[in-house]
Amino acid sequence: MKLIALITLALLASNCFAQRYVIIDRKLKKPLRLADTITKAQMDKGFFAVEKQNTDTLIAKLELIRERLKQVAREKYDEVKWNVGSTLLTIRVVKWTYGDRLNVALSTDTGNGHDRAFYIVDSRYTNHDNAGYLKKLIAYIEKGKS
């Protein structure tokens, strides 16, 4: 009887600590999904994963970047990396004549070797266009997580 109780407790404990990911479609077309892992096929189709418990922190970081994009400014750094759980936001400055632009890559270490960086802000597009995409991305994540 004690053995069954120990096995049950072990299974419950492993389920409590299992990492849940929010699967996000970069095109913002398909609804958010929850999953324990993300596959290479999903990554190849333009999905990326963020730990469910870190979605609010990610949204806050994306808001900071969005606000920065709405201003014409010179940055005092060339590259910054922000950790949001196992997700890494890499921000690189690209110098332009009338204010800097940014490249922002998002990658999550899901522990399965299928990780890939996705650009969510691309310096080839205007800051205004990138801020607009971030606004849509933030709304998409907020809508899907509720």
Coordinates of N, CA and C in Angstrom, one line a residue:
M1 N 0.8 -1.2 0.0 CA 0.0 0.0 0.0 C 0.9 1.3 0.0
K2 N 2.0 1.2 0.8 CA 2.9 2.4 0.9 C 3.5 2.6 -0.5
L3 N 3.8 1.5 -1.2 CA 4.5 1.6 -2.5 C 3.6 2.3 -3.5
I4 N 2.3 2.0 -3.5 CA 1.3 2.6 -4.4 C 1.2 4.1 -4.0
A5 N 1.2 4.4 -2.8 CA 1.1 5.8 -2.4 C 2.3 6.6 -2.8
L6 N 3.5 6.0 -2.7 CA 4.7 6.7 -3.1 C 4.7 6.9 -4.6
I7 N 4.3 5.9 -5.4 CA 4.3 6.0 -6.8 C 3.3 7.1 -7.2
T8 N 2.1 7.1 -6.6 CA 1.1 8.1 -6.9 C 1.6 9.5 -6.6
L9 N 2.3 9.7 -5.5 CA 2.9 11.0 -5.1 C 4.0 11.4 -6.1
A10 N 4.8 10.4 -6.5 CA 5.8 10.7 -7.5 C 5.2 11.2 -8.8
L11 N 4.2 10.5 -9.3 CA 3.5 10.9 -10.5 C 2.9 12.3 -10.4
L12 N 2.2 12.6 -9.3 CA 1.6 13.9 -9.1 C 2.7 15.0 -9.0
A13 N 3.8 14.7 -8.4 CA 4.9 15.7 -8.3 C 5.5 15.9 -9.7
S14 N 5.6 14.9 -10.5 CA 6.2 15.1 -11.8 C 5.3 15.9 -12.7
N15 N 4.0 15.7 -12.5 CA 3.0 16.5 -13.3 C 3.0 18.0 -12.8
C16 N 3.2 18.2 -11.6 CA 3.2 19.6 -11.0 C 4.3 20.4 -11.6
F17 N 5.5 19.7 -11.8 CA 6.6 20.4 -12.3 C 6.8 20.4 -13.8
A18 N 5.9 19.7 -14.5 CA 6.1 19.7 -15.9 C 5.9 21.1 -16.5
Q19 N 6.8 21.4 -17.4 CA 6.7 22.8 -18.0 C 5.6 22.8 -19.1
R20 N 4.8 23.9 -19.0 CA 3.8 24.1 -20.0 C 4.2 25.3 -20.9
Y21 N 4.0 25.2 -22.1 CA 4.4 26.2 -23.1 C 3.2 26.7 -23.8
V22 N 3.2 28.0 -24.1 CA 2.2 28.6 -24.9 C 2.8 28.6 -26.3
I23 N 2.1 28.0 -27.3 CA 2.6 27.9 -28.6 C 2.0 29.1 -29.4
I24 N 2.9 29.9 -30.0 CA 2.5 31.1 -30.6 C 2.8 31.0 -32.1
D25 N 1.8 31.4 -32.9 CA 1.9 31.5 -34.4 C 2.5 32.9 -34.7
R26 N 3.6 32.9 -35.4 CA 4.2 34.2 -35.7 C 3.3 35.0 -36.7
K27 N 2.5 34.4 -37.5 CA 1.6 35.1 -38.4 C 0.4 35.6 -37.7
L28 N 0.2 35.1 -36.4 CA -0.9 35.6 -35.6 C -2.3 35.1 -36.1
K29 N -2.3 34.0 -36.9 CA -3.5 33.5 -37.5 C -4.2 32.4 -36.7
K30 N -3.4 31.5 -36.2 CA -3.9 30.3 -35.5 C -3.9 30.7 -34.0
P31 N -4.9 30.2 -33.3 CA -5.0 30.5 -31.8 C -3.9 29.9 -31.0
L32 N -3.6 30.6 -29.9 CA -2.6 30.1 -29.0 C -3.0 28.7 -28.5
R33 N -2.0 27.8 -28.3 CA -2.2 26.5 -27.7 C -1.3 26.3 -26.6
L34 N -1.7 25.4 -25.7 CA -0.8 25.0 -24.6 C -0.3 23.6 -24.9
A35 N 1.0 23.4 -24.6 CA 1.6 22.1 -24.9 C 2.8 21.9 -23.9
D36 N 3.2 20.6 -23.8 CA 4.3 20.3 -22.9 C 5.6 20.4 -23.7
T37 N 5.6 20.3 -25.0 CA 6.8 20.4 -25.9 C 6.4 21.1 -27.2
I38 N 7.4 21.5 -27.9 CA 7.2 22.0 -29.2 C 8.1 21.2 -30.2
T39 N 7.5 20.8 -31.3 CA 8.2 19.9 -32.2 C 9.0 20.7 -33.3
K40 N 9.9 20.0 -34.0 CA 10.6 20.6 -35.1 C 9.7 21.0 -36.2
A41 N 8.7 20.2 -36.4 CA 7.7 20.5 -37.5 C 7.0 21.9 -37.1
Q42 N 6.6 22.0 -35.9 CA 6.0 23.3 -35.5 C 6.9 24.5 -35.7
M43 N 8.2 24.3 -35.3 CA 9.1 25.4 -35.5 C 9.3 25.7 -37.0
D44 N 9.3 24.7 -37.8 CA 9.5 24.9 -39.2 C 8.3 25.6 -39.9
K45 N 7.1 25.5 -39.2 CA 5.9 26.2 -39.7 C 5.7 27.6 -39.2
G46 N 6.7 28.1 -38.4 CA 6.6 29.4 -37.9 C 6.0 29.6 -36.5
F47 N 6.0 28.5 -35.7 CA 5.5 28.6 -34.3 C 6.7 28.8 -33.4
F48 N 6.5 29.4 -32.3 CA 7.5 29.4 -31.2 C 6.8 29.2 -29.9
A49 N 7.6 28.8 -28.9 CA 7.0 28.5 -27.6 C 7.6 29.5 -26.5
V50 N 6.7 29.8 -25.6 CA 7.1 30.6 -24.4 C 6.5 29.9 -23.2
E51 N 7.3 29.8 -22.1 CA 6.7 29.2 -20.9 C 5.5 30.0 -20.5
K52 N 4.4 29.2 -20.2 CA 3.1 29.8 -19.8 C 3.3 30.8 -18.6
Q53 N 4.1 30.4 -17.7 CA 4.2 31.2 -16.5 C 5.0 32.5 -16.8
N54 N 5.6 32.7 -17.9 CA 6.4 33.9 -18.2 C 5.7 34.8 -19.3
T55 N 4.5 34.5 -19.6 CA 3.8 35.3 -20.7 C 3.6 36.7 -20.3
D56 N 3.3 37.0 -19.0 CA 3.1 38.4 -18.6 C 4.4 39.1 -18.6
T57 N 5.5 38.5 -18.2 CA 6.8 39.2 -18.3 C 7.2 39.4 -19.7
L58 N 7.0 38.5 -20.6 CA 7.3 38.7 -22.0 C 6.5 39.9 -22.6
I59 N 5.2 39.9 -22.2 CA 4.4 41.0 -22.7 C 4.9 42.4 -22.2
A60 N 5.4 42.4 -21.0 CA 5.9 43.7 -20.4 C 7.2 44.1 -21.2
K61 N 8.0 43.1 -21.5 CA 9.3 43.4 -22.3 C 8.9 43.8 -23.7
L62 N 7.9 43.2 -24.3 CA 7.5 43.6 -25.7 C 6.9 45.0 -25.7
E63 N 6.2 45.4 -24.6 CA 5.7 46.8 -24.5 C 6.9 47.8 -24.4
L64 N 7.9 47.4 -23.7 CA 9.1 48.3 -23.6 C 9.7 48.5 -24.9
I65 N 9.9 47.5 -25.7 CA 10.4 47.6 -27.0 C 9.5 48.4 -27.9
R66 N 8.2 48.1 -27.8 CA 7.2 48.9 -28.7 C 7.3 50.4 -28.4
E67 N 7.4 50.7 -27.1 CA 7.5 52.2 -26.7 C 8.7 52.8 -27.3
R68 N 9.8 52.0 -27.3 CA 11.1 52.5 -27.8 C 11.0 52.7 -29.3
L69 N 10.3 51.8 -30.0 CA 10.2 52.0 -31.4 C 9.3 53.2 -31.8
K70 N 8.5 53.7 -31.0 CA 7.6 54.8 -31.3 C 8.4 56.1 -31.2
Q71 N 9.7 56.1 -30.7 CA 10.5 57.3 -30.6 C 11.6 57.2 -31.5
V72 N 12.0 58.4 -32.1 CA 13.2 58.4 -33.0 C 14.3 58.7 -32.0
A73 N 15.3 57.8 -31.9 CA 16.3 58.0 -30.9 C 17.6 57.3 -31.3
R74 N 18.7 57.6 -30.7 CA 19.9 56.9 -30.8 C 20.1 56.0 -29.5
E75 N 20.4 54.8 -29.7 CA 20.6 53.9 -28.6 C 22.0 54.0 -28.1
K76 N 22.2 53.7 -26.8 CA 23.5 53.7 -26.2 C 24.2 52.4 -26.1
Y77 N 23.6 51.4 -26.8 CA 24.1 50.0 -26.8 C 24.1 49.5 -28.2
D78 N 24.8 48.4 -28.4 CA 24.8 47.7 -29.7 C 23.9 46.5 -29.7
E79 N 23.9 45.8 -28.5 CA 23.1 44.6 -28.3 C 22.8 44.4 -26.8
V80 N 21.6 44.0 -26.6 CA 21.1 43.7 -25.3 C 20.4 42.4 -25.3
K81 N 20.6 41.6 -24.2 CA 19.9 40.3 -24.1 C 19.0 40.3 -22.9
W82 N 17.8 40.0 -23.0 CA 16.9 39.9 -21.8 C 16.4 38.4 -21.7
N83 N 16.6 37.9 -20.5 CA 16.1 36.5 -20.3 C 14.7 36.6 -19.6
V84 N 13.8 35.9 -20.2 CA 12.4 35.8 -19.7 C 12.2 34.3 -19.5
G85 N 12.6 33.7 -18.3 CA 12.5 32.3 -18.1 C 13.5 31.7 -19.1
S86 N 13.1 30.7 -19.8 CA 14.0 30.0 -20.8 C 13.9 30.7 -22.2
T87 N 13.2 31.8 -22.2 CA 13.1 32.6 -23.5 C 14.1 33.7 -23.5
L88 N 14.8 33.9 -24.6 CA 15.8 35.0 -24.7 C 15.4 36.0 -25.8
L89 N 15.3 37.2 -25.4 CA 15.1 38.3 -26.3 C 16.4 39.0 -26.6
T90 N 16.8 38.9 -27.9 CA 18.1 39.5 -28.3 C 17.8 40.8 -29.1
I91 N 18.2 41.9 -28.6 CA 17.9 43.2 -29.3 C 19.3 43.7 -29.8
R92 N 19.3 43.9 -31.1 CA 20.5 44.5 -31.8 C 20.1 45.8 -32.5
V93 N 21.0 46.8 -32.3 CA 20.8 48.1 -32.8 C 21.4 48.2 -34.2
V94 N 20.6 48.7 -35.2 CA 21.1 49.0 -36.5 C 21.1 50.5 -36.7
K95 N 22.2 51.1 -37.0 CA 22.3 52.5 -37.1 C 21.7 53.0 -38.4
W96 N 20.8 54.0 -38.3 CA 20.2 54.6 -39.5 C 20.4 56.1 -39.4
T97 N 20.3 56.8 -40.5 CA 20.6 58.3 -40.5 C 19.7 59.0 -39.6
Y98 N 18.4 58.8 -39.6 CA 17.5 59.6 -38.8 C 16.9 58.8 -37.6
G99 N 17.8 58.2 -36.8 CA 17.4 57.4 -35.7 C 17.6 55.9 -35.9
D100 N 17.9 55.2 -34.9 CA 18.3 53.8 -35.0 C 17.0 52.9 -35.2
R101 N 17.3 51.7 -35.8 CA 16.3 50.7 -35.9 C 16.8 49.5 -35.1
L102 N 15.9 48.5 -34.9 CA 16.2 47.4 -34.1 C 15.9 46.1 -34.8
N103 N 16.7 45.1 -34.5 CA 16.4 43.7 -34.8 C 16.2 43.0 -33.5
V104 N 15.0 42.4 -33.4 CA 14.7 41.7 -32.1 C 14.4 40.2 -32.4
A105 N 15.2 39.3 -31.9 CA 15.0 37.9 -32.1 C 14.5 37.3 -30.8
L106 N 13.6 36.4 -30.9 CA 13.0 35.7 -29.8 C 13.3 34.2 -29.9
S107 N 13.9 33.6 -28.9 CA 14.2 32.1 -28.9 C 13.9 31.6 -27.5
T108 N 13.4 30.3 -27.5 CA 13.1 29.6 -26.2 C 13.9 28.3 -26.2
D109 N 14.6 28.0 -25.1 CA 15.2 26.8 -24.9 C 14.2 25.8 -24.4
T110 N 13.7 24.9 -25.2 CA 12.7 24.0 -24.8 C 13.3 22.6 -24.4
G111 N 14.6 22.6 -24.5 CA 15.3 21.4 -24.1 C 15.2 20.2 -25.0
N112 N 14.7 20.4 -26.2 CA 14.6 19.3 -27.2 C 15.4 19.5 -28.4
G113 N 16.2 20.5 -28.5 CA 17.1 20.7 -29.6 C 16.4 21.3 -30.8
H114 N 15.2 21.6 -30.8 CA 14.5 22.2 -31.9 C 14.4 23.7 -31.9
D115 N 15.1 24.3 -31.0 CA 15.0 25.7 -30.8 C 15.5 26.5 -32.0
R116 N 14.9 27.6 -32.2 CA 15.3 28.5 -33.4 C 14.9 29.9 -33.0
A117 N 15.7 30.8 -33.4 CA 15.4 32.3 -33.1 C 14.5 32.8 -34.2
F118 N 13.5 33.5 -33.8 CA 12.6 34.1 -34.8 C 12.7 35.7 -34.6
Y119 N 12.8 36.4 -35.7 CA 12.8 37.8 -35.6 C 11.4 38.3 -35.5
I120 N 11.1 39.1 -34.4 CA 9.8 39.7 -34.3 C 9.9 41.2 -34.6
V121 N 11.1 41.7 -34.6 CA 11.3 43.1 -35.1 C 12.4 43.0 -36.1
D122 N 12.2 43.6 -37.3 CA 13.2 43.5 -38.4 C 13.5 44.9 -38.8
S123 N 14.8 45.2 -38.8 CA 15.3 46.6 -39.1 C 15.0 47.0 -40.6
R124 N 14.7 46.0 -41.4 CA 14.4 46.3 -42.8 C 13.1 47.1 -42.9
Y125 N 12.2 47.0 -41.9 CA 11.0 47.7 -41.8 C 11.1 48.9 -40.9
T126 N 10.2 49.8 -41.1 CA 10.2 51.0 -40.3 C 9.9 50.7 -38.8
N127 N 10.4 51.6 -38.0 CA 10.0 51.4 -36.5 C 8.5 51.5 -36.3
H128 N 7.8 52.3 -37.1 CA 6.4 52.4 -37.0 C 5.7 51.0 -37.4
D129 N 6.2 50.4 -38.5 CA 5.7 49.1 -38.9 C 6.0 48.0 -37.8
N130 N 7.2 48.0 -37.3 CA 7.5 47.1 -36.3 C 6.7 47.3 -35.0
A131 N 6.5 48.5 -34.6 CA 5.7 48.8 -33.4 C 4.3 48.3 -33.6
G132 N 3.8 48.4 -34.8 CA 2.4 48.0 -35.1 C 2.3 46.4 -35.0
Y133 N 3.4 45.7 -35.5 CA 3.4 44.3 -35.4 C 3.4 43.9 -33.9
L134 N 4.3 44.5 -33.1 CA 4.4 44.2 -31.7 C 3.0 44.4 -31.0
K135 N 2.3 45.5 -31.4 CA 1.0 45.8 -30.8 C 0.1 44.6 -31.1
K136 N 0.1 44.1 -32.3 CA -0.8 43.0 -32.7 C -0.3 41.7 -31.9
L137 N 1.0 41.5 -31.8 CA 1.5 40.3 -31.1 C 1.1 40.3 -29.7
I138 N 1.2 41.5 -29.0 CA 0.9 41.6 -27.6 C -0.6 41.3 -27.4
A139 N -1.5 41.9 -28.3 CA -2.9 41.7 -28.2 C -3.2 40.2 -28.4
Y140 N -2.6 39.6 -29.4 CA -2.8 38.2 -29.7 C -2.4 37.3 -28.5
I141 N -1.3 37.6 -27.8 CA -0.9 36.8 -26.6 C -1.9 37.0 -25.5
E142 N -2.2 38.3 -25.2 CA -3.2 38.6 -24.1 C -4.5 37.9 -24.4
K143 N -5.0 38.0 -25.6 CA -6.3 37.4 -25.9 C -6.3 35.9 -25.7
G144 N -5.2 35.2 -26.1 CA -5.1 33.8 -26.1 C -4.8 33.2 -24.7
K145 N -4.2 34.0 -23.9 CA -3.9 33.4 -22.5 C -5.1 33.5 -21.6
S146 N -6.1 34.3 -21.9 CA -7.2 34.5 -21.0 C -8.3 33.4 -21.2

